[in-house]
PDB file of C-alpha atoms in Angstrom:
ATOM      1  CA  UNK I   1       0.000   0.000   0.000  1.00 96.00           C
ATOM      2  CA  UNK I   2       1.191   3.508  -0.307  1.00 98.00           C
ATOM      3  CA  UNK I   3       1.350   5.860   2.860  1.00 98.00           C
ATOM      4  CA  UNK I   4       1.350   9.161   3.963  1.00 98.00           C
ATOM      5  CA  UNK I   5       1.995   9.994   7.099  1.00 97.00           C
ATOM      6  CA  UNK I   6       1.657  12.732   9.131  1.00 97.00           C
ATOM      7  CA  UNK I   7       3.750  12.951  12.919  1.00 95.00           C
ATOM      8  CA  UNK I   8       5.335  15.489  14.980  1.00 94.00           C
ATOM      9  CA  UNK I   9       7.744  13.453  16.896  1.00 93.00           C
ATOM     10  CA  UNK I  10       9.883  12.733  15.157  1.00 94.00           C
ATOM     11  CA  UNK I  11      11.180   9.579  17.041  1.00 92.00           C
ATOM     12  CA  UNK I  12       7.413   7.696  16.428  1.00 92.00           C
ATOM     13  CA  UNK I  13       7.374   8.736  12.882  1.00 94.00           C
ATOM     14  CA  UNK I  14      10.752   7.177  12.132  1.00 94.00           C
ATOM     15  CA  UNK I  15       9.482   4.154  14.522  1.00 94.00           C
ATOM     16  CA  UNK I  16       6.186   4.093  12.031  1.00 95.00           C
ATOM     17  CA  UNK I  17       7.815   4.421   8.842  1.00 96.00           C
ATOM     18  CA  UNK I  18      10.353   1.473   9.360  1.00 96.00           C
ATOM     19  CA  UNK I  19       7.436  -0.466  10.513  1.00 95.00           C
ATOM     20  CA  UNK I  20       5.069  -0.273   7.231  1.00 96.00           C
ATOM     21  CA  UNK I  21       8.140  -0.458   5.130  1.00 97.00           C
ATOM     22  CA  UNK I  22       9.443  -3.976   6.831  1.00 96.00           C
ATOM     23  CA  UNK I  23       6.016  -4.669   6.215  1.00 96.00           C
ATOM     24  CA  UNK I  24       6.300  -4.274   2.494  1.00 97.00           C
ATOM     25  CA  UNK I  25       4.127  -1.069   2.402  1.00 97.00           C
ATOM     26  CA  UNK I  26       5.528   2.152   0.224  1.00 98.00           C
ATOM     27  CA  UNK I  27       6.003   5.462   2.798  1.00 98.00           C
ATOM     28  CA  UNK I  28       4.977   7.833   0.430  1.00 98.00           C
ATOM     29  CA  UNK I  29       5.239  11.130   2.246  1.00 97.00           C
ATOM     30  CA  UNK I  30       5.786  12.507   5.822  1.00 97.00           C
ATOM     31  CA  UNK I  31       5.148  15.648   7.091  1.00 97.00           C
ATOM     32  CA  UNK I  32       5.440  16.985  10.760  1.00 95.00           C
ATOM     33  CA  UNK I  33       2.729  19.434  10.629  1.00 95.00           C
ATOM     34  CA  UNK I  34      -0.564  19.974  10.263  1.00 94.00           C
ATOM     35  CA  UNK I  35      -0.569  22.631   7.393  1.00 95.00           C
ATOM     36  CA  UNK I  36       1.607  20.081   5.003  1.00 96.00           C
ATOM     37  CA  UNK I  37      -0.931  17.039   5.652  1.00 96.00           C
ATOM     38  CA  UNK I  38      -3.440  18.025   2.968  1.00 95.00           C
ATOM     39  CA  UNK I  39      -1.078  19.093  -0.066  1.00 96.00           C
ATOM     40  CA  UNK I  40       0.716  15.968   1.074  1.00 97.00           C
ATOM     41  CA  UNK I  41      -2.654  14.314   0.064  1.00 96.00           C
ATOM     42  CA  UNK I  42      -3.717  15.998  -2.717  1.00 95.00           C
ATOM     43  CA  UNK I  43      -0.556  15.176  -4.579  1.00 96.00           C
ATOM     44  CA  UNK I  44      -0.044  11.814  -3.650  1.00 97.00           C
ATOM     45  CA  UNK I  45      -3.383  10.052  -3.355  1.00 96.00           C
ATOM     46  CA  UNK I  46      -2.342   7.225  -1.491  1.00 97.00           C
ATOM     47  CA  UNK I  47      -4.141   4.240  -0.585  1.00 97.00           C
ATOM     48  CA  UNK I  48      -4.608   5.372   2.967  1.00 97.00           C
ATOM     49  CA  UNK I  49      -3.646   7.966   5.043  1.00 97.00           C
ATOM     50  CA  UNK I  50      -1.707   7.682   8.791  1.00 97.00           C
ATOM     51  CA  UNK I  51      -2.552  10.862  10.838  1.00 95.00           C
ATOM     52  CA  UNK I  52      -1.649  12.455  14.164  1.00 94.00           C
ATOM     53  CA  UNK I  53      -4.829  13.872  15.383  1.00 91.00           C
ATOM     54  CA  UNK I  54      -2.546  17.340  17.393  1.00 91.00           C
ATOM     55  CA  UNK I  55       0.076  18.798  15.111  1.00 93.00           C
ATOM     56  CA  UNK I  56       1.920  21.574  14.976  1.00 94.00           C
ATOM     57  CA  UNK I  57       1.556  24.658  15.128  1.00 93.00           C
ATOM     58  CA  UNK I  58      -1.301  24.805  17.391  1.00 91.00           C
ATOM     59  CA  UNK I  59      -1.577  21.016  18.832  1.00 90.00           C
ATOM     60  CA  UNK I  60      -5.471  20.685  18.924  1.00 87.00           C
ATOM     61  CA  UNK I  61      -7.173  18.927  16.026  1.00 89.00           C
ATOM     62  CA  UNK I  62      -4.980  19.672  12.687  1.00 91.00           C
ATOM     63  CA  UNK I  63      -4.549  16.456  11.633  1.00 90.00           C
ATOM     64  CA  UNK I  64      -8.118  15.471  12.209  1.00 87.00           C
ATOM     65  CA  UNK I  65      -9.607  18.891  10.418  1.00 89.00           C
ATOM     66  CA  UNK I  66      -7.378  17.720   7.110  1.00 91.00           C
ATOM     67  CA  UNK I  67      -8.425  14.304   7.352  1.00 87.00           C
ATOM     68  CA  UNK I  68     -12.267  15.228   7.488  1.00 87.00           C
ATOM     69  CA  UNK I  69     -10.884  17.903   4.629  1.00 90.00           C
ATOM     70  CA  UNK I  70      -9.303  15.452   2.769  1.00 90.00           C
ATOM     71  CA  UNK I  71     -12.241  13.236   2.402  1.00 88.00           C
ATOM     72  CA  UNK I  72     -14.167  15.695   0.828  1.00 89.00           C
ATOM     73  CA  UNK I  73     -12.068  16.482  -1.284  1.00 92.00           C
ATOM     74  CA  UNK I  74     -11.143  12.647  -2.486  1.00 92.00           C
ATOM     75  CA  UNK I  75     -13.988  10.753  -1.509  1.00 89.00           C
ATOM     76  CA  UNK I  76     -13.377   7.245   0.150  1.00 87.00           C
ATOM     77  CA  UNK I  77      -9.708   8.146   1.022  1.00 93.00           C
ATOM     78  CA  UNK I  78      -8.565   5.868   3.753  1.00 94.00           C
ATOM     79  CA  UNK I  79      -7.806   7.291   6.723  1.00 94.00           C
ATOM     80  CA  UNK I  80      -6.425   5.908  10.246  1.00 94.00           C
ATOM     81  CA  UNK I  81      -6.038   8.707  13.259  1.00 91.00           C
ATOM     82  CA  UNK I  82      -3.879   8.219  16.091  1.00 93.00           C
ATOM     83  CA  UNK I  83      -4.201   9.977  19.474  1.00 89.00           C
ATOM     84  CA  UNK I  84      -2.624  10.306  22.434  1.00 87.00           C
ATOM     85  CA  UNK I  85      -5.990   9.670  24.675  1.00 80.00           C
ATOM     86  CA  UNK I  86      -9.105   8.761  24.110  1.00 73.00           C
ATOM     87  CA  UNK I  87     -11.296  11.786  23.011  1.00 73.00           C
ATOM     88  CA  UNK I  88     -14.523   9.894  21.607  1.00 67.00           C
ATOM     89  CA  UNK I  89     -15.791  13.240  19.976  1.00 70.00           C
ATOM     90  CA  UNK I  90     -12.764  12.835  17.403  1.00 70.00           C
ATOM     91  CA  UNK I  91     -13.786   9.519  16.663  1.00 67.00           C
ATOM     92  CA  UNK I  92     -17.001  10.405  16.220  1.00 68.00           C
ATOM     93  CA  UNK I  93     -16.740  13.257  14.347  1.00 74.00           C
ATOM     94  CA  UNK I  94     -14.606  10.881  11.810  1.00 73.00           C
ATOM     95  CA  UNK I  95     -17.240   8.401  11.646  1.00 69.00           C
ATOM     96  CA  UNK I  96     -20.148  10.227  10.535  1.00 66.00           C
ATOM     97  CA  UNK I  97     -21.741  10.227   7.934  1.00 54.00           C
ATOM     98  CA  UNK I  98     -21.905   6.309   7.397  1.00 54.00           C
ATOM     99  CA  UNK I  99     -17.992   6.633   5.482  1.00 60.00           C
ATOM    100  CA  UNK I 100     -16.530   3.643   5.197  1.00 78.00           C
ATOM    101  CA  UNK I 101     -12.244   3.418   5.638  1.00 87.00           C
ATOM    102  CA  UNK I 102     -11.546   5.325   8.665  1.00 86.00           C
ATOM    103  CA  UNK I 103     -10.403   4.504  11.971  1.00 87.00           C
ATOM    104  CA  UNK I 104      -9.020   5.903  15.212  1.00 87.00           C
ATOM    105  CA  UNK I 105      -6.424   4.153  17.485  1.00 90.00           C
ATOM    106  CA  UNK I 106      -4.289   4.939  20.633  1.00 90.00           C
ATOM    107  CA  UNK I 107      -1.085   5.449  19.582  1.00 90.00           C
ATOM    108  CA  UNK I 108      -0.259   3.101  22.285  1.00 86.00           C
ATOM    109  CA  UNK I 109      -1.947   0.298  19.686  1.00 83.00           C
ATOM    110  CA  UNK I 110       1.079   0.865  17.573  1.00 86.00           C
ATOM    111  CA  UNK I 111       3.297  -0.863  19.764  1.00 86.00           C
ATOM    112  CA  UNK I 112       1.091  -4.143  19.083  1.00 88.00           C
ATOM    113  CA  UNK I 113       2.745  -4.527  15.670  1.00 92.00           C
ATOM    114  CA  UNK I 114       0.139  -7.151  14.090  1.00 92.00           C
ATOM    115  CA  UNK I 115      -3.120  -4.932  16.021  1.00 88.00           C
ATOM    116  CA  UNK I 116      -2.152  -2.085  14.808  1.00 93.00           C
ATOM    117  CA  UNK I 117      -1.063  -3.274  10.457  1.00 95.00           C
ATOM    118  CA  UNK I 118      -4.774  -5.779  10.872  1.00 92.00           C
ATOM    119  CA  UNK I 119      -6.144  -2.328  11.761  1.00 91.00           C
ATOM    120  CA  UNK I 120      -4.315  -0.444   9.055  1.00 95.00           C
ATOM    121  CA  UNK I 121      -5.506  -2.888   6.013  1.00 94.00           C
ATOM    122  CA  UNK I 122      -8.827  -3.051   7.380  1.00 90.00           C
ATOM    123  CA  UNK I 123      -9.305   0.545   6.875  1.00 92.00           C
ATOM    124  CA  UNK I 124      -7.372   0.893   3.672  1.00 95.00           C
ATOM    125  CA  UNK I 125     -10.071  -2.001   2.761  1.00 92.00           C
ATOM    126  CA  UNK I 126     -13.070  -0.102   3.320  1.00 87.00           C
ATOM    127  CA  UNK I 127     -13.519  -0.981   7.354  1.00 84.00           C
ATOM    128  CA  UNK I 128     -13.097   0.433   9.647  1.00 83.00           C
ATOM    129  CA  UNK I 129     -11.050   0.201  13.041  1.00 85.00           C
ATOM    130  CA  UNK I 130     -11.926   1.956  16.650  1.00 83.00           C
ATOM    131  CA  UNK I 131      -9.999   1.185  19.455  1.00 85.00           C
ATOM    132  CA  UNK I 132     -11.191  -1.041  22.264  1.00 84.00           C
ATOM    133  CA  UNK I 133     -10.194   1.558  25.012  1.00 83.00           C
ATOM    134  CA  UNK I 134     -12.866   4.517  22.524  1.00 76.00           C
ATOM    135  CA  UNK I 135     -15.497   1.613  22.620  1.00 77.00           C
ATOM    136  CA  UNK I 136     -15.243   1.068  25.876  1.00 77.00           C
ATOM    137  CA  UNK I 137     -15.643   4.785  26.958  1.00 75.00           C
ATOM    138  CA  UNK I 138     -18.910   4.968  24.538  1.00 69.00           C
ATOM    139  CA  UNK I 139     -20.328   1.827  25.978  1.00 71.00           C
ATOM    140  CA  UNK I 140     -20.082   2.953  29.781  1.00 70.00           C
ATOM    141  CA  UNK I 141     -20.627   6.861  29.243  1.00 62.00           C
ATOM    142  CA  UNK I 142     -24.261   6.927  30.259  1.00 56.00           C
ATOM    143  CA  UNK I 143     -26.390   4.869  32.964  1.00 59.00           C
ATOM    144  CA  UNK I 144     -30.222   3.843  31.909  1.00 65.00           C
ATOM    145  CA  UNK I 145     -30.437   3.121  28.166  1.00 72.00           C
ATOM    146  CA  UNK I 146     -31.447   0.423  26.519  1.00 77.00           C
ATOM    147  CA  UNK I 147     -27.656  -1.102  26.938  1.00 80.00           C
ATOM    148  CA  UNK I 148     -29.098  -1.872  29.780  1.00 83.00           C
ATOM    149  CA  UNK I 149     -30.856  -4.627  28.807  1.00 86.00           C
ATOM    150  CA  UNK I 150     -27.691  -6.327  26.100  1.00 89.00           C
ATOM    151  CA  UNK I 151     -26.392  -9.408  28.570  1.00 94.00           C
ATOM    152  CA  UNK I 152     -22.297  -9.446  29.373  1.00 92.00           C
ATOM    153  CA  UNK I 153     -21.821 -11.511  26.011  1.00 95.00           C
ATOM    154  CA  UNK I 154     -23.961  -9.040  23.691  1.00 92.00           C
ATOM    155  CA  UNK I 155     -22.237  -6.638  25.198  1.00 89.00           C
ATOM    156  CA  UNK I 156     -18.785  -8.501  24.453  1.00 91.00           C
ATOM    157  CA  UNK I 157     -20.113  -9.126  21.036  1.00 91.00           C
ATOM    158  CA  UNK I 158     -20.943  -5.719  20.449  1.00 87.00           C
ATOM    159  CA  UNK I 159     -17.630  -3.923  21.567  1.00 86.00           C
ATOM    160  CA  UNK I 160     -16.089  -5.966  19.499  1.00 88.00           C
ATOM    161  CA  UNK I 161     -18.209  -5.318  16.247  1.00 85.00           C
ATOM    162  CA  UNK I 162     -17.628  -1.705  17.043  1.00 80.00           C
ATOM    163  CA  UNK I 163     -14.269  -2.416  16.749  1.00 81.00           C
ATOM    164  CA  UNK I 164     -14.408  -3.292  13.424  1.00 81.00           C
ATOM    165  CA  UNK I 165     -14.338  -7.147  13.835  1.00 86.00           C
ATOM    166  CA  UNK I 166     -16.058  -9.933  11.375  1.00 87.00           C
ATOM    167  CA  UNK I 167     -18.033 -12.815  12.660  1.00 90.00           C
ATOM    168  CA  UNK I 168     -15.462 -15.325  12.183  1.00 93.00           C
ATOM    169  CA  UNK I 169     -13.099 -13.044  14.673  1.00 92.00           C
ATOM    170  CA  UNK I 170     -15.680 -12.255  17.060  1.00 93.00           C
ATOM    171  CA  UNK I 171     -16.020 -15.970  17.005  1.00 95.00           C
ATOM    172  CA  UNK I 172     -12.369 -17.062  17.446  1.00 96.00           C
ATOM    173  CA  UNK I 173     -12.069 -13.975  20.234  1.00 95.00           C
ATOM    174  CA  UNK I 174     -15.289 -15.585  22.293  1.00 96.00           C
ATOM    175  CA  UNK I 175     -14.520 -19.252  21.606  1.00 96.00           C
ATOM    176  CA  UNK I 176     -17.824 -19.446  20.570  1.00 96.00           C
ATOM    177  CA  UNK I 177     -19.661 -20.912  17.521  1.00 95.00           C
ATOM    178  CA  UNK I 178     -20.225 -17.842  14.259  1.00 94.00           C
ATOM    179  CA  UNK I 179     -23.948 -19.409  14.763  1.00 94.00           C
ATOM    180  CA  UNK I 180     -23.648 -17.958  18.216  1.00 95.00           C
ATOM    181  CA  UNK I 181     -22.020 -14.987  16.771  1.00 94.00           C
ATOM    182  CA  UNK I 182     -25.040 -14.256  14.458  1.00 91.00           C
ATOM    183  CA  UNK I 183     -27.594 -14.947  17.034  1.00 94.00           C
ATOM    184  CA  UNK I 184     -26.016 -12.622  19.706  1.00 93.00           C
ATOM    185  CA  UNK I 185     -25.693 -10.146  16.508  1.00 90.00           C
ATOM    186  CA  UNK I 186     -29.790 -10.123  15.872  1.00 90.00           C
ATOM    187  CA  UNK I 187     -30.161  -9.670  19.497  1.00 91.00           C
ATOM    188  CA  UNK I 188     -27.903  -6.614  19.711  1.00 88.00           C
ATOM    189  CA  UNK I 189     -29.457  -5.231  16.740  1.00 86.00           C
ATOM    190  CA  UNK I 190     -33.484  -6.113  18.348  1.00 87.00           C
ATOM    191  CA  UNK I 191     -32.606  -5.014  21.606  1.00 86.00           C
ATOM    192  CA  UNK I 192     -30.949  -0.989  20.699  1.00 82.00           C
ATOM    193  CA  UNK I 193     -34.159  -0.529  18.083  1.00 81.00           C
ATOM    194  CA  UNK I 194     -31.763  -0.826  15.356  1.00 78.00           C
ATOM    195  CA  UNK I 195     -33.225  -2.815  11.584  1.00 74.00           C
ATOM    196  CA  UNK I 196     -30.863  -5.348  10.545  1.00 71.00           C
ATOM    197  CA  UNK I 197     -27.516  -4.276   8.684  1.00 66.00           C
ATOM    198  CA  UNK I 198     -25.218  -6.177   5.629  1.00 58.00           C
ATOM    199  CA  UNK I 199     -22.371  -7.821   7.183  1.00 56.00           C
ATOM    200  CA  UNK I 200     -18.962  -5.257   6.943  1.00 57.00           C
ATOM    201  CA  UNK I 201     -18.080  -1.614   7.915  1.00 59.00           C
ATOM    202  CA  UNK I 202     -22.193  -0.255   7.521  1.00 63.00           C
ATOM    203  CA  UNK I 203     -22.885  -2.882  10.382  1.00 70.00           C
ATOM    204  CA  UNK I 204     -20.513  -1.256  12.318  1.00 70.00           C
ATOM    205  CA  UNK I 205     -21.163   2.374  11.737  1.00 64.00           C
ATOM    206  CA  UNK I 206     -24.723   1.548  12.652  1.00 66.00           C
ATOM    207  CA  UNK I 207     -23.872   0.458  16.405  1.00 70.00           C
ATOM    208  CA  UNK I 208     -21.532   3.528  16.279  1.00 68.00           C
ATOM    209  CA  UNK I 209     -24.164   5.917  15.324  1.00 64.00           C
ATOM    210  CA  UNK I 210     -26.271   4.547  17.793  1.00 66.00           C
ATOM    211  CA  UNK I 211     -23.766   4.799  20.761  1.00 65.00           C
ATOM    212  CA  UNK I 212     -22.795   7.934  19.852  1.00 64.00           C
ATOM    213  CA  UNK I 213     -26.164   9.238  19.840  1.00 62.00           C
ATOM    214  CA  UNK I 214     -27.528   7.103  23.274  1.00 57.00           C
ATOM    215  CA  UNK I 215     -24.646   8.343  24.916  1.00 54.00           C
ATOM    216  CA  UNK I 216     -24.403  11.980  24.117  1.00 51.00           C
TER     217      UNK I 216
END
């Protein structure tokens, strides 16, 4: 795949590139701040895009303002954001919409080599990929809604669809049957009031949208 990145320190970004190039993916560009990220873009089109969320100069939300730029201005670009903590409002502002190819990780996740390159093709792919520790922050924001009534395994089963995971994952994570998978799945979907979803990255952004909006 080819890359650009964007990252301020300067020790990470070196730390990233060597990464997706042992990995056989093509570092395309990398830029250190946030005013470089969207010509960087523009001119190189890659197959997805690697972002700091606070860049230089001002350290807020640069990279995540050219990301959501980006994407307007070349529909469907992937795009993964990393951040130092978990500030759900970034990841949801990324998500809506229903796009497909985004996703929004700890940069602690990069550490976990084969986490954080699974996450990286999923959302080149057309996935998408939210950290556990985001999910987890959504799911437990808010007392008295209809969560409420999901038991500890739909609830298992649902962080980790939010995540971004397939049946045959969510199976293999569970040690459960996909039959159970898909069952738990329908009850999810019955219990939050949501109509049933294709399989993939709309499925996901479904459960997203409703989190988001049960827990604002």
């Amino acid at each position: 795949m080819r890359v650009v990145m964007a990252e301020d320190n300067a020790l990470l970004r070196e730390g990233l590139v060597l990464l997706l190039t042992s990995a056989g993916h093509e570092v395309v560009s990398v830029v250190a701040t946030g005013p470089e990220i969207l010509p960087a873009l523009l001119e190189h089109r890659p197959d997805v895009a690697v972002l700091d969320v606070r860049m230089p100069p001002g350290f807020r939300d640069e990279g995540l303002r050219a990301a959501l730029e980006a994407r307007e201005k070349i529909p469907g670009l992937p795009v993964l954001v990393l951040s130092q903590y978990v500030e759900e409002s970034y990841a949801a502002e990324l998500l809506g919409g229903g796009a497909s190819g985004v996703g929004y990780l700890l940069k602690d996740r990069v550490g976990r080599v084969d986490e954080f390159l699974d996450a990286l093709e999923r959302v080149a792919g057309g996935g998408t990929a939210l950290d556990p520790e985001v999910v987890t922050e959504l799911m437990t924001r808010r007392r008295d809604s209809p969560l409420d009534l999901l038991t500890a395994r739909e609830r298992e089963v649902l962080g980790l669809m939010a995540e971004g995971r397939d049946n045959a994952t969510i199976a293999t994570t569970l040690v459960i049957t996909e039959r159970s998978v898909s069952k738990h799945i329908g009850n999810v979907f019955l219990k939050l009031g949501l109509p049933p979803s294709d399989s993939g990255h709309r499925r996901v952004l479904a459960v997203l949208a409703y989190l988001n909006n049960a827990n604002a």
